[in-house]
Coordinates of C-alpha atoms in Angstrom, one line a residue:
M1 CA 28.2 9.0 4.8
I2 CA 25.6 7.9 2.3
A3 CA 22.8 10.3 1.4
R4 CA 19.5 8.6 2.0
T5 CA 17.4 11.2 0.1
R6 CA 17.7 12.3 -3.5
V7 CA 15.7 15.0 -5.4
D8 CA 15.8 14.8 -9.2
G9 CA 19.0 12.7 -9.0
R10 CA 20.9 14.8 -6.6
A11 CA 21.7 14.2 -2.9
S12 CA 19.3 16.5 -1.1
A13 CA 16.6 16.6 1.5
V14 CA 15.2 20.0 0.4
V15 CA 12.1 20.5 -1.8
D16 CA 10.9 23.7 -3.3
V17 CA 8.0 25.2 -1.2
A18 CA 6.1 25.8 -4.5
D19 CA 6.1 22.0 -5.2
R20 CA 2.6 20.9 -6.1
G21 CA 2.9 17.7 -4.3
L22 CA 3.4 19.7 -1.0
N23 CA 0.7 22.2 -1.8
Y24 CA -2.0 20.1 -3.4
G25 CA -1.1 16.5 -3.0
D26 CA -0.5 16.6 -6.8
G27 CA 1.5 13.4 -7.3
L28 CA 2.0 9.7 -6.6
F29 CA 4.2 7.5 -4.5
E30 CA 5.5 4.0 -4.2
T31 CA 6.8 2.2 -1.1
I32 CA 9.3 -0.4 -2.2
L33 CA 11.1 -3.2 -0.3
F34 CA 14.7 -3.8 -1.4
V35 CA 16.4 -7.0 -0.2
D36 CA 20.2 -7.0 -0.8
G37 CA 19.8 -4.3 -3.4
A38 CA 16.9 -6.0 -5.4
A39 CA 13.2 -5.2 -5.2
P40 CA 11.1 -8.4 -5.6
L41 CA 8.1 -6.4 -6.9
W42 CA 10.0 -3.8 -8.9
P43 CA 8.2 -4.4 -12.3
R44 CA 4.8 -4.1 -10.5
H45 CA 5.8 -0.8 -8.8
L46 CA 7.0 0.6 -12.2
A47 CA 3.8 -0.5 -13.9
R48 CA 1.6 1.2 -11.3
L49 CA 3.7 4.3 -11.3
R50 CA 3.5 4.6 -15.1
E51 CA -0.3 4.1 -15.0
G52 CA -0.7 6.7 -12.2
C53 CA 1.4 9.2 -14.2
E54 CA -0.7 8.6 -17.3
R55 CA -4.0 9.0 -15.4
L56 CA -2.9 12.2 -13.6
R57 CA -1.1 13.5 -16.8
I58 CA 2.2 13.8 -15.0
A59 CA 5.4 13.3 -16.9
P60 CA 6.7 9.9 -15.8
P61 CA 10.3 9.7 -14.4
D62 CA 13.0 8.1 -16.4
E63 CA 13.1 4.5 -15.2
A64 CA 16.8 4.1 -15.5
A65 CA 17.4 7.3 -13.5
L66 CA 14.8 6.2 -10.9
A67 CA 16.5 2.8 -10.5
A68 CA 19.9 4.5 -10.0
D69 CA 18.4 6.8 -7.3
C70 CA 16.9 3.8 -5.5
A71 CA 20.2 1.9 -5.6
A72 CA 22.1 5.0 -4.3
V73 CA 19.8 5.7 -1.3
G74 CA 19.5 2.1 -0.4
A75 CA 23.2 1.3 -0.6
E76 CA 24.6 -0.7 2.4
L77 CA 21.1 -1.4 3.8
P78 CA 20.5 -5.2 3.5
R79 CA 16.8 -4.6 3.9
A80 CA 15.7 -1.1 2.8
V81 CA 12.3 0.5 2.4
V82 CA 12.5 3.0 -0.4
R83 CA 9.8 5.6 -0.9
V84 CA 9.6 7.1 -4.5
T85 CA 7.5 10.2 -4.7
V86 CA 6.7 11.8 -8.1
T87 CA 5.0 15.2 -8.1
R88 CA 4.0 17.5 -10.9
G89 CA 6.9 19.7 -9.9
S90 CA 6.8 23.4 -8.9
G91 CA 4.3 25.9 -10.2
P92 CA 2.5 29.1 -9.5
R93 CA -0.3 29.4 -7.1
G94 CA -3.7 28.0 -8.2
Y95 CA -5.0 24.6 -9.1
A96 CA -4.4 24.9 -12.8
P97 CA -1.6 22.5 -13.8
P98 CA 1.5 24.4 -15.1
R99 CA 2.2 24.1 -18.9
P100 CA 4.2 22.4 -20.1
A101 CA 3.8 19.5 -17.7
G102 CA 6.8 18.6 -15.7
S103 CA 7.6 16.3 -12.8
R104 CA 9.9 16.0 -9.8
R105 CA 11.1 12.7 -8.3
I106 CA 12.0 12.4 -4.7
V107 CA 13.6 9.1 -3.5
A108 CA 14.3 8.3 0.2
A109 CA 15.4 5.2 2.0
G110 CA 15.5 3.8 5.5
A111 CA 16.1 0.5 7.1
E112 CA 13.1 -1.8 7.1
P113 CA 11.3 -1.3 10.5
P114 CA 11.2 -4.5 12.6
L115 CA 7.9 -6.3 13.1
P116 CA 6.8 -8.3 16.1
R117 CA 7.8 -11.9 15.3
D118 CA 4.5 -13.3 16.5
W119 CA 2.5 -11.4 13.9
Y120 CA 3.3 -14.0 11.2
R121 CA 3.0 -17.0 13.5
E122 CA 0.1 -16.0 15.7
G123 CA -1.9 -13.6 13.5
I124 CA -2.7 -9.9 14.1
R125 CA -5.4 -8.1 15.9
V126 CA -7.5 -5.8 13.7
R127 CA -10.3 -3.4 14.4
F128 CA -13.1 -1.7 12.3
C129 CA -12.5 2.0 11.6
E130 CA -15.2 4.7 11.7
T131 CA -13.6 6.9 9.0
R132 CA -15.1 6.2 5.6
L133 CA -13.4 6.6 2.2
A134 CA -15.1 8.9 -0.2
L135 CA -16.1 7.6 -3.7
Q136 CA -13.9 9.0 -6.5
P137 CA -13.6 6.8 -9.5
Q138 CA -11.1 9.1 -11.2
L139 CA -8.6 8.5 -8.4
A140 CA -9.6 4.9 -7.5
G141 CA -6.7 2.5 -7.3
L142 CA -4.0 5.2 -7.5
K143 CA -1.5 5.6 -4.7
H144 CA -1.8 9.4 -4.9
L145 CA -0.3 11.8 -2.3
N146 CA -3.5 12.7 -0.5
R147 CA -3.7 10.1 2.3
L148 CA -5.7 12.2 4.8
E149 CA -8.5 9.6 5.0
Q150 CA -5.9 7.0 6.0
V151 CA -4.4 9.4 8.5
L152 CA -7.7 9.9 10.1
A153 CA -8.5 6.2 10.2
R154 CA -5.1 5.3 11.7
A155 CA -5.6 8.1 14.3
E156 CA -8.6 6.2 15.7
W157 CA -6.4 3.9 17.9
D158 CA -3.1 4.0 19.7
D159 CA -3.1 0.4 21.1
S160 CA 0.1 -1.2 19.9
A161 CA -1.5 -4.6 20.1
I162 CA -3.8 -3.7 17.2
A163 CA -1.9 -3.9 14.0
E164 CA -4.5 -2.6 11.5
G165 CA -7.9 -1.2 10.9
I166 CA -10.5 -2.1 8.3
V167 CA -11.9 0.8 6.3
F168 CA -15.2 1.0 4.4
D169 CA -16.4 3.4 1.7
T170 CA -19.3 5.8 2.4
E171 CA -21.8 3.1 1.3
G172 CA -20.5 0.5 3.8
R173 CA -18.5 -1.7 1.5
V174 CA -15.2 -3.1 2.7
I175 CA -12.3 -1.4 0.8
G176 CA -9.2 -2.5 2.7
A177 CA -7.0 -1.7 5.7
T178 CA -5.4 1.6 6.5
A179 CA -2.1 0.5 4.8
A180 CA -3.0 -2.8 3.3
N181 CA -5.4 -4.7 1.0
V182 CA -7.8 -7.3 2.3
F183 CA -8.6 -10.9 1.2
I184 CA -11.1 -13.3 2.5
V185 CA -11.4 -17.1 2.1
R186 CA -14.8 -18.9 2.4
D187 CA -15.3 -22.6 1.4
G188 CA -12.0 -22.5 -0.5
A189 CA -13.0 -19.4 -2.6
V190 CA -10.7 -16.4 -2.3
A191 CA -12.1 -12.8 -2.8
T192 CA -10.8 -9.3 -2.5
P193 CA -12.8 -6.0 -2.6
R194 CA -13.4 -4.0 -5.9
L195 CA -11.3 -0.9 -6.0
D196 CA -12.9 0.9 -8.9
R197 CA -14.6 3.6 -6.7
C198 CA -11.9 4.3 -4.1
G199 CA -9.0 2.6 -2.4
V200 CA -5.4 1.8 -3.4
A201 CA -4.7 -1.1 -5.7
G202 CA -1.6 -2.5 -4.0
V203 CA 1.2 -4.2 -5.9
M204 CA 1.2 -7.0 -3.4
R205 CA -2.5 -7.4 -4.0
A206 CA -1.8 -7.8 -7.7
E207 CA 1.0 -10.3 -6.9
L208 CA -1.4 -12.4 -4.8
I209 CA -4.1 -12.4 -7.4
A210 CA -1.5 -13.7 -9.9
R211 CA -0.2 -16.3 -7.5
L212 CA -3.6 -17.6 -6.5
G213 CA -5.0 -17.7 -10.0
Q214 CA -8.7 -17.6 -9.1
V215 CA -9.6 -14.6 -7.0
R216 CA -13.0 -13.0 -7.1
I217 CA -12.9 -9.2 -7.2
R218 CA -16.2 -8.1 -5.9
D219 CA -18.1 -6.0 -3.3
I220 CA -17.6 -7.4 0.2
E221 CA -19.7 -6.5 3.2
A222 CA -18.5 -6.3 6.9
G223 CA -20.5 -9.4 7.8
E224 CA -18.5 -11.5 5.2
L225 CA -15.3 -10.7 7.1
L226 CA -16.7 -12.2 10.3
D227 CA -18.1 -15.2 8.5
A228 CA -15.0 -16.0 6.5
D229 CA -12.8 -19.0 7.1
E230 CA -9.7 -16.8 6.7
V231 CA -9.0 -13.1 6.6
F232 CA -5.6 -11.8 5.7
V233 CA -4.1 -8.4 4.7
C234 CA -1.1 -7.6 2.5
N235 CA 1.2 -4.8 1.4
A236 CA 4.4 -4.4 -0.5
V237 CA 6.7 -4.3 2.7
R238 CA 5.1 -6.7 5.1
G239 CA 3.9 -9.3 2.6
V240 CA 0.9 -11.2 4.0
L241 CA -0.4 -11.1 7.6
W242 CA -3.2 -13.3 8.7
V243 CA -5.9 -11.9 10.9
G244 CA -6.3 -13.6 14.2
E245 CA -8.9 -11.4 15.8
L246 CA -11.5 -8.9 14.5
G247 CA -14.8 -7.7 15.9
G248 CA -14.9 -10.3 18.6
R249 CA -14.2 -13.2 16.1
Q250 CA -11.0 -15.2 16.4
W251 CA -9.3 -17.4 13.8
R252 CA -6.6 -19.9 13.7
P253 CA -4.1 -19.9 10.8
G254 CA -5.7 -21.0 7.5
P255 CA -4.1 -22.9 4.6
V256 CA -4.2 -20.1 2.0
A257 CA -2.5 -17.4 4.1
T258 CA -0.1 -20.0 5.6
R259 CA 1.1 -21.0 2.1
L260 CA 1.4 -17.4 0.9
I261 CA 3.4 -16.3 4.0
A262 CA 5.8 -19.2 3.4
D263 CA 6.1 -18.5 -0.3
L264 CA 6.6 -14.7 0.2
H265 CA 9.1 -15.4 3.0
A266 CA 11.2 -17.3 0.5
A267 CA 11.0 -14.3 -1.8
G268 CA 12.3 -11.9 1.0
F269 CA 9.1 -10.7 2.6
G270 CA 8.4 -11.0 6.3
A271 CA 11.9 -11.6 7.4
A272 CA 10.9 -11.3 11.0
A273 CA 8.7 -14.5 10.7

C-alpha cells in the first residue's frame, strides 16, 4: 500500500504537537495538480514557495527532496492533488521564532476530486460574501497557513449549486474568490485585482497573466463585476471556470474564458470538461 503522506521525507501521518504551523499558522502551503506524474505548473509553485519562505524567513525545503516526496505520495494516481506544507518546524511556546531557523515539510496526496461536467460548459453560479479580508501588506500574496478568513467566507453558504463566493477587503475592493483568483473582461480589456494589501497571488493567476500578455492589475469594485462582459475565476487545480451567474446578472460564455479553458484543458486542467 502506498503511503499518501510524508513528513520530512518519511512515510508518516503524524506531526509533532509543538509544530509552529499547527500552533501559530507559521508556514506556507501549495496545492499542486499532477497529471500522470507531472505538474504543469511546477516551476511556478516552486517560485512562490521560495518567495514565501524568504519573506517569512523560513528555511526553504530542498527542491529535489520535495520533488521526490511529491512523486512518492502521488504514485499510481493518474490525476493527483498534492498538498505541500512547509512550517517553521517545532519550537517552544511563544511567538518568538526559534533560533536557528528550521523548517518541516509535509507532503500529502489524494485523487483529484471530480467536478460537475457542466461547470466548464455552462458556467458556475457565484455569490458575494459578507466576510471581509483584513489588510496586511506583509502577508499579501502569500499562501500562508492562516486561512480563517476563507473558512468563514466559505461557511456562508451550503448550497451545492453555488460554486464560489467573491470576497472583498475591508475597504470594499474585490480581492478574489474563496479559493480562486478573479478576472474580468470589458470591451476586450482584461483586468484582475491588485493583491499587494491582502489576498493570495495564485500560480494559475500568474500563468494566465503570462498567457494573455496584457492584463491590467488594478483595484476593482463590485459594480465592475456586474458590468463586465466576462467574469471568470481560476486556481491551480480547476484551471479556469467562467461565471454564469452572480448577483442577479447572467452571462453566456465569452471568448477569453472559452479560449483559456480550451488551452488549459489541453495542458491537463479541467479534465471533467
